[in-house]
Amino acid sequence: MEITLQVNGVRRPVDVDPRVSLLDLLRERLGLTGSKKGCDHGQCGACTVLIDGRRVLACLALAVAQEGAEITTVEGLASGERLHPLQAAFIEHDAFQCGYCTPGQLCSAVGMLAEGGPSAVTEELAGEPELTAEEIRERMSGNLCRCGAYPNIVTAIAEVGA
Amino acid sequence: MKAFEYARAADPADAVARFRPGAMYLGGGTNLVDLMRLGVAEPGALVDVSRLPLGGVEPDGDGLRIGAAVRNSELAAHPLVRERYPVLARAVLAGASGQVRNMATVAGNLLQRTRCPYFQDVSKPCNKRQPGSGCPAIGGDHANLAVLGHSRACVATHPSDMAVALAALDARVHITGPGGDRVLAMPGLHRLPGDEPHRDTRLEPGELITAVALPAPPPGASHYRKVRERASFAFALVSIAAVLDVGADGTVADCRIALGGVAHVPWRAFHAEQALRGSRAGEDAFVRAAEAEMAEAVPLPRNAYKVPLARNLIVRTLLELAP
């Protein structure tokens, strides 16, 4: 089926089989291999991208259902040579080891910082909670890091979110 | 993944018209796409209902009307839900991850399938996936499966947190379909397994959930608590949605209790509620109520821990809610 997506600001008309996930479309057809395939079951977060500004799992999104959507992958976070503040903070705070989960962590953190509202660990449902380390850990629980770089990931996100 | 035809519906009537045997409706896809990849679901066609004009969370008389396509994250963050139905906001926030809540719809959350390991493994028999093939969970890995209302055919649990809160709130599920429109009151959307565990709900083929309506918020304090194996992004071992209203004389005027992780349905604890109403609020009454509910539990060898866990969760939560 023919669909048209906006990927990192570029119009991308593609002809896709309905079975193709957004993740496979990005990686195998559009050459954007920054988004990673970890579990392919929505449990690890390595494939996290932004659709219309919201963080989602590209492995569970059928490409054919995204007609007209604006997709941002990790390749679209920087402005030319200028890194996104989260990318810079991840480097500054050594927030990764092997780096496989990093594109998903970055896209997830970008989406998370734009979300607001309460989380499962927020005491009061009204108002906007302070972005404590506990809040960051809960809000980022959909992104696993098998190297265990969590402390520095939290530090990097806290710096940008402050 | 088996090949399927894909069509995007323009409105609910169009979606129903496009439905035919073997088709499935596609919402956020967080469960269905995974089940298709696993080979558990093999629809011949997907009718995409994720962009139908079924959004919005709006006042509805004294209550609230929630569109079927509203994303879980939007529901939990909505000011009216946070202010008037905090137990619902808490339940939704307790489920899944930020990414999944951004994708998953209200209707899809209600209609998600069990996470029983045998249901999700096509190399194993499963009466829910393949009627008549048997239930290896009963003699196998059932540590996280049902202790209430199960059958010799199936011991699966319903995995939703949101549905537990909706069951406690007397939510009404609005449905359209080939036979017209109708309404099912929670917890009656879902059904116990009996000898037809392949049927999770009372929906007929082609029926589509269009909205969930909440009556006025019940009086009293409410809470959602969830016990799970890790602090976040895990299904409940046992969860509870509770609302408790204690009168000036110290007796229970009204209460609502629903349990998750214990049955094929979000389990409304009617026995506990009946025992509580009119009794003096306090630990004695709460223990009696919890034990009245769990008296009908039939645990399996490896999930018997859920019975005292559910009992203690009911007592502890009510104690926190009592003035």
GROMACS .gro file of C-alpha atoms in nm:
model
  485
    1MET     CA    1   0.000   0.000   0.000
    2GLU     CA    2   0.121   0.352  -0.076
    3ILE     CA    3   0.164   0.586   0.217
    4THR     CA    4   0.346   0.911   0.277
    5LEU     CA    5   0.531   0.993   0.598
    6GLN     CA    6   0.728   1.294   0.713
    7VAL     CA    7   1.048   1.148   0.855
    8ASN     CA    8   1.282   1.395   1.026
    9GLY     CA    9   1.122   1.672   0.824
   10VAL     CA   10   1.158   1.496   0.487
   11ARG     CA   11   0.856   1.378   0.288
   12ARG     CA   12   0.892   1.004   0.227
   13PRO     CA   13   0.637   0.835  -0.001
   14VAL     CA   14   0.673   0.457   0.030
   15ASP     CA   15   0.495   0.146  -0.088
   16VAL     CA   16   0.467  -0.096   0.205
   17ASP     CA   17   0.332  -0.441   0.275
   18PRO     CA   18   0.075  -0.405   0.560
   19ARG     CA   19   0.284  -0.641   0.774
   20VAL     CA   20   0.586  -0.408   0.789
   21SER     CA   21   0.645  -0.238   1.123
   22LEU     CA   22   0.743   0.126   1.135
   23LEU     CA   23   1.076   0.008   1.281
   24ASP     CA   24   1.153  -0.219   0.987
   25LEU     CA   25   1.045   0.052   0.742
   26LEU     CA   26   1.283   0.302   0.903
   27ARG     CA   27   1.575   0.063   0.925
   28GLU     CA   28   1.543  -0.155   0.617
   29ARG     CA   29   1.380   0.076   0.362
   30LEU     CA   30   1.474   0.428   0.463
   31GLY     CA   31   1.825   0.352   0.586
   32LEU     CA   32   1.766   0.508   0.927
   33THR     CA   33   1.935   0.247   1.145
   34GLY     CA   34   1.956   0.465   1.457
   35SER     CA   35   1.632   0.319   1.594
   36LYS     CA   36   1.725  -0.024   1.726
   37LYS     CA   37   1.548  -0.359   1.730
   38GLY     CA   38   1.588  -0.502   2.078
   39CYS     CA   39   1.302  -0.731   2.170
   40ASP     CA   40   1.058  -0.653   1.883
   41HIS     CA   41   0.775  -0.706   2.138
   42GLY     CA   42   0.736  -0.363   2.297
   43GLN     CA   43   0.921  -0.453   2.615
   44CYS     CA   44   1.265  -0.290   2.583
   45GLY     CA   45   1.215   0.058   2.434
   46ALA     CA   46   1.519   0.043   2.201
   47CYS     CA   47   1.293   0.127   1.903
   48THR     CA   48   1.137   0.436   2.062
   49VAL     CA   49   1.066   0.716   1.814
   50LEU     CA   50   0.841   1.022   1.820
   51ILE     CA   51   0.519   1.021   1.619
   52ASP     CA   52   0.366   1.369   1.604
   53GLY     CA   53   0.582   1.455   1.905
   54ARG     CA   54   0.475   1.161   2.122
   55ARG     CA   55   0.712   0.880   2.216
   56VAL     CA   56   0.596   0.542   2.084
   57LEU     CA   57   0.736   0.199   2.009
   58ALA     CA   58   0.817   0.163   1.638
   59CYS     CA   59   0.818  -0.217   1.664
   60LEU     CA   60   0.449  -0.225   1.759
   61ALA     CA   61   0.340   0.040   1.507
   62LEU     CA   62   0.237  -0.086   1.166
   63ALA     CA   63   0.388   0.143   0.904
   64VAL     CA   64   0.071   0.134   0.696
   65ALA     CA   65  -0.127   0.286   0.985
   66GLN     CA   66   0.101   0.593   1.002
   67GLU     CA   67  -0.017   0.768   0.683
   68GLY     CA   68   0.057   1.141   0.714
   69ALA     CA   69   0.239   1.110   1.046
   70GLU     CA   70   0.544   1.315   1.139
   71ILE     CA   71   0.813   1.078   1.258
   72THR     CA   72   1.124   1.188   1.445
   73THR     CA   73   1.404   0.935   1.495
   74VAL     CA   74   1.732   0.980   1.679
   75GLU     CA   75   1.881   1.096   1.347
   76GLY     CA   76   1.644   1.393   1.356
   77LEU     CA   77   1.721   1.519   1.707
   78ALA     CA   78   2.034   1.723   1.628
   79SER     CA   79   2.024   2.048   1.430
   80GLY     CA   80   2.302   1.995   1.178
   81GLU     CA   81   2.622   1.961   1.380
   82ARG     CA   82   2.456   2.099   1.695
   83LEU     CA   83   2.356   1.814   1.925
   84HIS     CA   84   2.020   1.807   2.100
   85PRO     CA   85   2.074   1.907   2.466
   86LEU     CA   86   1.992   1.550   2.573
   87GLN     CA   87   2.252   1.407   2.336
   88ALA     CA   88   2.510   1.647   2.477
   89ALA     CA   89   2.409   1.561   2.834
   90PHE     CA   90   2.434   1.186   2.765
   91ILE     CA   91   2.794   1.240   2.645
   92GLU     CA   92   2.876   1.477   2.931
   93HIS     CA   93   2.747   1.233   3.195
   94ASP     CA   94   2.865   0.911   3.028
   95ALA     CA   95   2.505   0.788   3.014
   96PHE     CA   96   2.573   0.474   2.811
   97GLN     CA   97   2.812   0.187   2.777
   98CYS     CA   98   2.748  -0.021   2.464
   99GLY     CA   99   2.510   0.240   2.324
  100TYR     CA  100   2.250   0.002   2.181
  101CYS     CA  101   1.963   0.137   2.392
  102THR     CA  102   2.078   0.500   2.362
  103PRO     CA  103   1.873   0.611   2.056
  104GLY     CA  104   1.560   0.482   2.227
  105GLN     CA  105   1.658   0.640   2.558
  106LEU     CA  106   1.711   0.974   2.384
  107CYS     CA  107   1.384   0.974   2.191
  108SER     CA  108   1.198   0.853   2.499
  109ALA     CA  109   1.351   1.127   2.714
  110VAL     CA  110   1.263   1.396   2.456
  111GLY     CA  111   0.902   1.276   2.454
  112MET     CA  112   0.890   1.233   2.831
  113LEU     CA  113   1.012   1.586   2.906
  114ALA     CA  114   0.734   1.724   2.684
  115GLU     CA  115   0.460   1.517   2.853
  116GLY     CA  116   0.416   1.646   3.205
  117GLY     CA  117   0.125   1.538   3.424
  118PRO     CA  118   0.142   1.288   3.710
  119SER     CA  119   0.311   0.947   3.706
  120ALA     CA  120   0.262   0.633   3.914
  121VAL     CA  121   0.500   0.770   4.179
  122THR     CA  122   0.351   1.120   4.198
  123GLU     CA  123   0.201   1.192   4.541
  124GLU     CA  124  -0.054   1.454   4.434
  125LEU     CA  125  -0.250   1.407   4.112
  126ALA     CA  126  -0.319   1.780   4.078
  127GLY     CA  127  -0.053   2.016   3.948
  128GLU     CA  128   0.283   1.940   3.793
  129PRO     CA  129   0.525   1.728   3.997
  130GLU     CA  130   0.890   1.818   4.033
  131LEU     CA  131   1.111   1.606   3.807
  132THR     CA  132   1.293   1.412   4.079
  133ALA     CA  133   1.519   1.114   4.011
  134GLU     CA  134   1.233   0.888   4.125
  135GLU     CA  135   0.999   1.053   3.873
  136ILE     CA  136   1.255   1.012   3.594
  137ARG     CA  137   1.310   0.646   3.674
  138GLU     CA  138   0.935   0.575   3.669
  139ARG     CA  139   0.873   0.776   3.351
  140MET     CA  140   1.164   0.605   3.174
  141SER     CA  141   1.073   0.252   3.286
  142GLY     CA  142   0.989   0.155   2.928
  143ASN     CA  143   1.354   0.183   2.829
  144LEU     CA  144   1.582  -0.096   2.944
  145CYS     CA  145   1.962  -0.071   2.956
  146ARG     CA  146   2.133  -0.406   2.991
  147CYS     CA  147   2.466  -0.238   3.066
  148GLY     CA  148   2.301  -0.078   3.367
  149ALA     CA  149   2.388   0.281   3.284
  150TYR     CA  150   2.072   0.397   3.460
  151PRO     CA  151   2.232   0.626   3.724
  152ASN     CA  152   2.403   0.837   3.457
  153ILE     CA  153   2.099   0.829   3.228
  154VAL     CA  154   1.891   0.972   3.514
  155THR     CA  155   2.156   1.236   3.583
  156ALA     CA  156   2.171   1.342   3.217
  157ILE     CA  157   1.791   1.367   3.186
  158ALA     CA  158   1.763   1.553   3.519
  159GLU     CA  159   2.012   1.814   3.399
  160VAL     CA  160   1.817   1.885   3.080
  161GLY     CA  161   1.479   1.864   3.250
  162ALA     CA  162   1.572   2.103   3.530
  163MET     CA  163   0.331  -1.269   1.034
  164LYS     CA  164   0.048  -1.400   0.818
  165ALA     CA  165  -0.062  -1.172   0.533
  166PHE     CA  166  -0.371  -0.959   0.592
  167GLU     CA  167  -0.567  -0.687   0.420
  168TYR     CA  168  -0.559  -0.341   0.576
  169ALA     CA  169  -0.828  -0.075   0.561
  170ARG     CA  170  -0.867   0.250   0.752
  171ALA     CA  171  -1.225   0.318   0.861
  172ALA     CA  172  -1.368   0.668   0.825
  173ASP     CA  173  -1.627   0.648   1.102
  174PRO     CA  174  -1.777   0.381   1.330
  175ALA     CA  175  -2.047   0.285   1.079
  176ASP     CA  176  -1.784   0.246   0.810
  177ALA     CA  177  -1.573   0.031   1.043
  178VAL     CA  178  -1.866  -0.201   1.116
  179ALA     CA  179  -1.953  -0.219   0.745
  180ARG     CA  180  -1.595  -0.317   0.662
  181PHE     CA  181  -1.587  -0.592   0.924
  182ARG     CA  182  -1.622  -0.949   0.803
  183PRO     CA  183  -1.548  -1.293   0.952
  184GLY     CA  184  -1.180  -1.328   1.036
  185ALA     CA  185  -1.120  -0.953   1.053
  186MET     CA  186  -1.010  -0.763   1.363
  187TYR     CA  187  -1.024  -0.399   1.462
  188LEU     CA  188  -0.685  -0.229   1.510
  189GLY     CA  189  -0.652   0.032   1.783
  190GLY     CA  190  -0.313   0.126   1.924
  191GLY     CA  191  -0.177  -0.215   1.830
  192THR     CA  192   0.031  -0.260   2.144
  193ASN     CA  193  -0.114  -0.603   2.210
  194LEU     CA  194  -0.259  -0.706   1.872
  195VAL     CA  195   0.052  -0.639   1.661
  196ASP     CA  196   0.259  -0.835   1.910
  197LEU     CA  197   0.012  -1.126   1.905
  198MET     CA  198   0.021  -1.123   1.524
  199ARG     CA  199   0.400  -1.135   1.529
  200LEU     CA  200   0.384  -1.427   1.773
  201GLY     CA  201   0.138  -1.609   1.548
  202VAL     CA  202  -0.126  -1.606   1.824
  203ALA     CA  203  -0.358  -1.375   1.627
  204GLU     CA  204  -0.395  -1.434   1.254
  205PRO     CA  205  -0.660  -1.193   1.128
  206GLY     CA  206  -0.735  -1.204   0.757
  207ALA     CA  207  -0.800  -0.831   0.763
  208LEU     CA  208  -0.738  -0.536   0.993
  209VAL     CA  209  -0.989  -0.254   1.008
  210ASP     CA  210  -0.796   0.040   1.152
  211VAL     CA  211  -1.015   0.224   1.402
  212SER     CA  212  -0.733   0.414   1.574
  213ARG     CA  213  -0.818   0.742   1.401
  214LEU     CA  214  -1.194   0.728   1.420
  215PRO     CA  215  -1.355   1.042   1.565
  216LEU     CA  216  -1.396   0.864   1.899
  217GLY     CA  217  -1.166   1.086   2.102
  218GLY     CA  218  -1.235   1.327   2.381
  219VAL     CA  219  -1.299   1.315   2.754
  220GLU     CA  220  -1.609   1.521   2.826
  221PRO     CA  221  -1.859   1.588   3.106
  222ASP     CA  222  -2.174   1.380   3.059
  223GLY     CA  223  -2.441   1.491   3.306
  224ASP     CA  224  -2.293   1.419   3.649
  225GLY     CA  225  -2.049   1.177   3.491
  226LEU     CA  226  -1.787   1.157   3.220
  227ARG     CA  227  -1.781   1.023   2.866
  228ILE     CA  228  -1.450   0.885   2.744
  229GLY     CA  229  -1.404   0.820   2.372
  230ALA     CA  230  -1.291   0.469   2.281
  231ALA     CA  231  -0.988   0.597   2.087
  232VAL     CA  232  -0.858   0.817   2.371
  233ARG     CA  233  -0.499   0.719   2.445
  234ASN     CA  234  -0.426   0.583   2.792
  235SER     CA  235  -0.179   0.867   2.857
  236GLU     CA  236  -0.436   1.129   2.760
  237LEU     CA  237  -0.693   0.969   2.990
  238ALA     CA  238  -0.461   0.960   3.293
  239ALA     CA  239  -0.348   1.320   3.239
  240HIS     CA  240  -0.695   1.466   3.184
  241PRO     CA  241  -0.785   1.723   3.455
  242LEU     CA  242  -1.140   1.591   3.501
  243VAL     CA  243  -1.014   1.234   3.549
  244ARG     CA  244  -0.742   1.343   3.794
  245GLU     CA  245  -0.985   1.557   3.991
  246ARG     CA  246  -1.305   1.350   3.991
  247TYR     CA  247  -1.192   0.990   3.928
  248PRO     CA  248  -0.842   0.971   4.082
  249VAL     CA  249  -0.868   0.592   4.116
  250LEU     CA  250  -0.894   0.569   3.736
  251ALA     CA  251  -0.597   0.800   3.677
  252ARG     CA  252  -0.394   0.597   3.928
  253ALA     CA  253  -0.488   0.267   3.767
  254VAL     CA  254  -0.395   0.382   3.417
  255LEU     CA  255  -0.064   0.525   3.539
  256ALA     CA  256   0.012   0.193   3.710
  257GLY     CA  257  -0.004   0.009   3.379
  258ALA     CA  258   0.260  -0.048   3.109
  259SER     CA  259   0.517   0.219   3.015
  260GLY     CA  260   0.505   0.578   2.891
  261GLN     CA  261   0.541   0.468   2.529
  262VAL     CA  262   0.272   0.200   2.554
  263ARG     CA  263   0.030   0.438   2.726
  264ASN     CA  264   0.085   0.688   2.442
  265MET     CA  265  -0.019   0.426   2.186
  266ALA     CA  266  -0.283   0.218   2.366
  267THR     CA  267  -0.649   0.318   2.340
  268VAL     CA  268  -0.920   0.291   2.604
  269ALA     CA  269  -1.111   0.026   2.407
  270GLY     CA  270  -0.792  -0.164   2.327
  271ASN     CA  271  -0.696  -0.167   2.694
  272LEU     CA  272  -1.031  -0.329   2.777
  273LEU     CA  273  -0.994  -0.585   2.498
  274GLN     CA  274  -0.629  -0.681   2.549
  275ARG     CA  275  -0.568  -1.054   2.581
  276THR     CA  276  -0.426  -1.247   2.874
  277ARG     CA  277  -0.049  -1.266   2.919
  278CYS     CA  278  -0.071  -1.636   3.021
  279PRO     CA  279   0.260  -1.779   2.891
  280TYR     CA  280   0.085  -2.073   2.723
  281PHE     CA  281  -0.161  -1.851   2.539
  282GLN     CA  282   0.129  -1.654   2.393
  283ASP     CA  283   0.330  -1.964   2.288
  284VAL     CA  284   0.190  -2.125   1.972
  285SER     CA  285   0.398  -2.440   2.030
  286LYS     CA  286   0.186  -2.519   2.339
  287PRO     CA  287  -0.177  -2.624   2.372
  288CYS     CA  288  -0.417  -2.358   2.500
  289ASN     CA  289  -0.796  -2.374   2.519
  290LYS     CA  290  -0.819  -1.998   2.477
  291ARG     CA  291  -0.608  -1.991   2.162
  292GLN     CA  292  -0.714  -2.331   2.024
  293PRO     CA  293  -1.042  -2.452   2.182
  294GLY     CA  294  -1.025  -2.812   2.301
  295SER     CA  295  -0.646  -2.840   2.291
  296GLY     CA  296  -0.605  -2.840   2.670
  297CYS     CA  297  -0.465  -2.616   2.943
  298PRO     CA  298  -0.103  -2.688   3.035
  299ALA     CA  299  -0.105  -2.397   3.280
  300ILE     CA  300  -0.313  -2.593   3.532
  301GLY     CA  301  -0.034  -2.849   3.576
  302GLY     CA  302   0.246  -2.610   3.482
  303ASP     CA  303   0.344  -2.246   3.520
  304HIS     CA  304   0.042  -2.080   3.675
  305ALA     CA  305   0.218  -1.874   3.942
  306ASN     CA  306   0.062  -1.554   3.809
  307LEU     CA  307  -0.275  -1.694   3.703
  308ALA     CA  308  -0.626  -1.696   3.846
  309VAL     CA  309  -0.748  -1.792   4.193
  310LEU     CA  310  -1.110  -1.682   4.148
  311GLY     CA  311  -1.373  -1.779   3.892
  312HIS     CA  312  -1.150  -2.002   3.679
  313SER     CA  313  -1.253  -2.330   3.518
  314ARG     CA  314  -1.101  -2.665   3.431
  315ALA     CA  315  -1.054  -2.525   3.081
  316CYS     CA  316  -0.871  -2.203   3.163
  317VAL     CA  317  -0.698  -2.025   3.452
  318ALA     CA  318  -0.595  -1.710   3.263
  319THR     CA  319  -0.618  -1.363   3.415
  320HIS     CA  320  -0.723  -1.036   3.257
  321PRO     CA  321  -0.413  -0.813   3.261
  322SER     CA  322  -0.563  -0.461   3.260
  323ASP     CA  323  -0.525  -0.214   3.546
  324MET     CA  324  -0.763   0.039   3.391
  325ALA     CA  325  -1.043  -0.216   3.370
  326VAL     CA  326  -1.019  -0.281   3.745
  327ALA     CA  327  -1.087   0.086   3.819
  328LEU     CA  328  -1.367   0.096   3.561
  329ALA     CA  329  -1.528  -0.209   3.725
  330ALA     CA  330  -1.520  -0.034   4.063
  331LEU     CA  331  -1.669   0.283   3.911
  332ASP     CA  332  -1.968   0.108   3.747
  333ALA     CA  333  -1.851   0.218   3.403
  334ARG     CA  334  -2.081   0.152   3.108
  335VAL     CA  335  -1.930   0.042   2.779
  336HIS     CA  336  -2.103   0.181   2.468
  337ILE     CA  337  -2.097  -0.050   2.170
  338THR     CA  338  -2.203  -0.029   1.808
  339GLY     CA  339  -2.222  -0.322   1.571
  340PRO     CA  340  -2.403  -0.504   1.293
  341GLY     CA  341  -2.702  -0.550   1.526
  342GLY     CA  342  -2.717  -0.186   1.633
  343ASP     CA  343  -2.605   0.000   1.945
  344ARG     CA  344  -2.605  -0.135   2.299
  345VAL     CA  345  -2.446  -0.084   2.639
  346LEU     CA  346  -2.270  -0.333   2.868
  347ALA     CA  347  -2.211  -0.238   3.231
  348MET     CA  348  -1.873  -0.320   3.383
  349PRO     CA  349  -1.771  -0.571   3.503
  350GLY     CA  350  -2.015  -0.742   3.264
  351LEU     CA  351  -1.816  -0.666   2.948
  352HIS     CA  352  -1.581  -0.949   3.036
  353ARG     CA  353  -1.685  -1.308   3.104
  354LEU     CA  354  -1.555  -1.596   3.314
  355PRO     CA  355  -1.386  -1.870   3.111
  356GLY     CA  356  -1.627  -2.158   3.179
  357ASP     CA  357  -1.597  -2.404   2.892
  358GLU     CA  358  -1.555  -2.130   2.632
  359PRO     CA  359  -1.230  -1.960   2.734
  360HIS     CA  360  -1.170  -1.840   2.377
  361ARG     CA  361  -1.438  -1.580   2.447
  362ASP     CA  362  -1.290  -1.305   2.668
  363THR     CA  363  -1.591  -1.075   2.648
  364ARG     CA  364  -1.960  -1.060   2.569
  365LEU     CA  365  -1.896  -0.870   2.246
  366GLU     CA  366  -2.035  -1.029   1.931
  367PRO     CA  367  -1.835  -1.048   1.606
  368GLY     CA  368  -1.810  -0.707   1.443
  369GLU     CA  369  -1.908  -0.513   1.753
  370LEU     CA  370  -1.700  -0.204   1.822
  371ILE     CA  371  -1.660  -0.014   2.149
  372THR     CA  372  -1.728   0.355   2.088
  373ALA     CA  373  -1.709   0.505   2.438
  374VAL     CA  374  -1.690   0.437   2.810
  375ALA     CA  375  -1.932   0.634   3.026
  376LEU     CA  376  -1.876   0.691   3.396
  377PRO     CA  377  -2.161   0.776   3.633
  378ALA     CA  378  -2.107   1.047   3.894
  379PRO     CA  379  -1.800   0.978   4.108
  380PRO     CA  380  -1.888   0.762   4.411
  381PRO     CA  381  -1.855   0.947   4.742
  382GLY     CA  382  -1.559   0.874   4.963
  383ALA     CA  383  -1.186   0.829   4.938
  384SER     CA  384  -1.035   0.605   4.671
  385HIS     CA  385  -0.710   0.438   4.590
  386TYR     CA  386  -0.549   0.200   4.340
  387ARG     CA  387  -0.273  -0.026   4.466
  388LYS     CA  388  -0.076  -0.274   4.261
  389VAL     CA  389   0.157  -0.548   4.377
  390ARG     CA  390   0.402  -0.660   4.110
  391GLU     CA  391   0.740  -0.827   4.072
  392ARG     CA  392   0.925  -0.507   3.985
  393ALA     CA  393   0.861  -0.144   4.065
  394SER     CA  394   0.737  -0.042   3.720
  395PHE     CA  395   0.632  -0.178   3.377
  396ALA     CA  396   0.505  -0.514   3.506
  397PHE     CA  397   0.162  -0.675   3.522
  398ALA     CA  398  -0.011  -0.706   3.857
  399LEU     CA  399   0.021  -1.011   4.075
  400VAL     CA  400  -0.277  -0.864   4.259
  401SER     CA  401  -0.416  -0.513   4.235
  402ILE     CA  402  -0.710  -0.333   4.394
  403ALA     CA  403  -0.930  -0.037   4.313
  404ALA     CA  404  -1.118   0.070   4.624
  405VAL     CA  405  -1.359   0.348   4.715
  406LEU     CA  406  -1.469   0.383   5.077
  407ASP     CA  407  -1.727   0.622   5.220
  408VAL     CA  408  -1.756   0.623   5.598
  409GLY     CA  409  -2.047   0.814   5.755
  410ALA     CA  410  -2.030   1.051   6.052
  411ASP     CA  411  -2.135   0.764   6.282
  412GLY     CA  412  -1.829   0.561   6.181
  413THR     CA  413  -2.016   0.304   5.973
  414VAL     CA  414  -1.950   0.226   5.610
  415ALA     CA  415  -2.206   0.412   5.400
  416ASP     CA  416  -2.079   0.289   5.064
  417CYS     CA  417  -1.784   0.105   4.920
  418ARG     CA  418  -1.655  -0.028   4.590
  419ILE     CA  419  -1.384  -0.288   4.563
  420ALA     CA  420  -1.244  -0.449   4.248
  421LEU     CA  421  -0.943  -0.676   4.215
  422GLY     CA  422  -0.699  -0.728   3.929
  423GLY     CA  423  -0.464  -1.019   3.862
  424VAL     CA  424  -0.690  -1.276   4.027
  425ALA     CA  425  -0.946  -1.374   3.761
  426HIS     CA  426  -1.041  -1.390   3.394
  427VAL     CA  427  -1.227  -1.064   3.449
  428PRO     CA  428  -1.168  -0.748   3.651
  429TRP     CA  429  -1.312  -0.896   3.971
  430ARG     CA  430  -1.571  -0.686   4.149
  431ALA     CA  431  -1.561  -0.793   4.514
  432PHE     CA  432  -1.938  -0.792   4.575
  433HIS     CA  433  -1.913  -1.022   4.880
  434ALA     CA  434  -1.667  -0.791   5.050
  435GLU     CA  435  -1.878  -0.486   4.968
  436GLN     CA  436  -2.191  -0.652   5.107
  437ALA     CA  437  -2.008  -0.744   5.428
  438LEU     CA  438  -1.880  -0.389   5.466
  439ARG     CA  439  -2.193  -0.182   5.411
  440GLY     CA  440  -2.339  -0.073   5.741
  441SER     CA  441  -2.060  -0.219   5.950
  442ARG     CA  442  -1.833  -0.012   6.172
  443ALA     CA  443  -1.525   0.092   5.973
  444GLY     CA  444  -1.216  -0.066   6.121
  445GLU     CA  445  -0.977  -0.354   6.094
  446ASP     CA  446  -1.223  -0.617   6.224
  447ALA     CA  447  -1.480  -0.533   5.958
  448PHE     CA  448  -1.217  -0.502   5.687
  449VAL     CA  449  -1.073  -0.846   5.767
  450ARG     CA  450  -1.423  -0.999   5.768
  451ALA     CA  451  -1.496  -0.840   5.432
  452ALA     CA  452  -1.168  -0.952   5.276
  453GLU     CA  453  -1.214  -1.305   5.403
  454ALA     CA  454  -1.574  -1.314   5.280
  455GLU     CA  455  -1.446  -1.235   4.931
  456MET     CA  456  -1.150  -1.469   4.929
  457ALA     CA  457  -1.348  -1.759   5.081
  458GLU     CA  458  -1.444  -1.867   4.729
  459ALA     CA  459  -1.086  -1.864   4.601
  460VAL     CA  460  -0.961  -2.195   4.460
  461PRO     CA  461  -0.585  -2.153   4.437
  462LEU     CA  462  -0.359  -2.378   4.234
  463PRO     CA  463  -0.040  -2.525   4.385
  464ARG     CA  464   0.186  -2.240   4.274
  465ASN     CA  465  -0.042  -1.939   4.304
  466ALA     CA  466  -0.185  -1.995   4.653
  467TYR     CA  467   0.017  -1.693   4.766
  468LYS     CA  468  -0.237  -1.473   4.591
  469VAL     CA  469  -0.510  -1.554   4.843
  470PRO     CA  470  -0.341  -1.400   5.151
  471LEU     CA  471  -0.191  -1.132   4.925
  472ALA     CA  472  -0.536  -1.025   4.803
  473ARG     CA  473  -0.680  -1.048   5.155
  474ASN     CA  474  -0.405  -0.831   5.300
  475LEU     CA  475  -0.422  -0.586   5.012
  476ILE     CA  476  -0.795  -0.535   5.070
  477VAL     CA  477  -0.747  -0.485   5.446
  478ARG     CA  478  -0.446  -0.257   5.411
  479THR     CA  479  -0.606  -0.041   5.142
  480LEU     CA  480  -0.932  -0.001   5.336
  481LEU     CA  481  -0.736   0.093   5.649
  482GLU     CA  482  -0.562   0.365   5.452
  483LEU     CA  483  -0.892   0.495   5.317
  484ALA     CA  484  -1.075   0.491   5.652
  485PRO     CA  485  -1.083   0.830   5.826
   0.00000   0.00000   0.00000
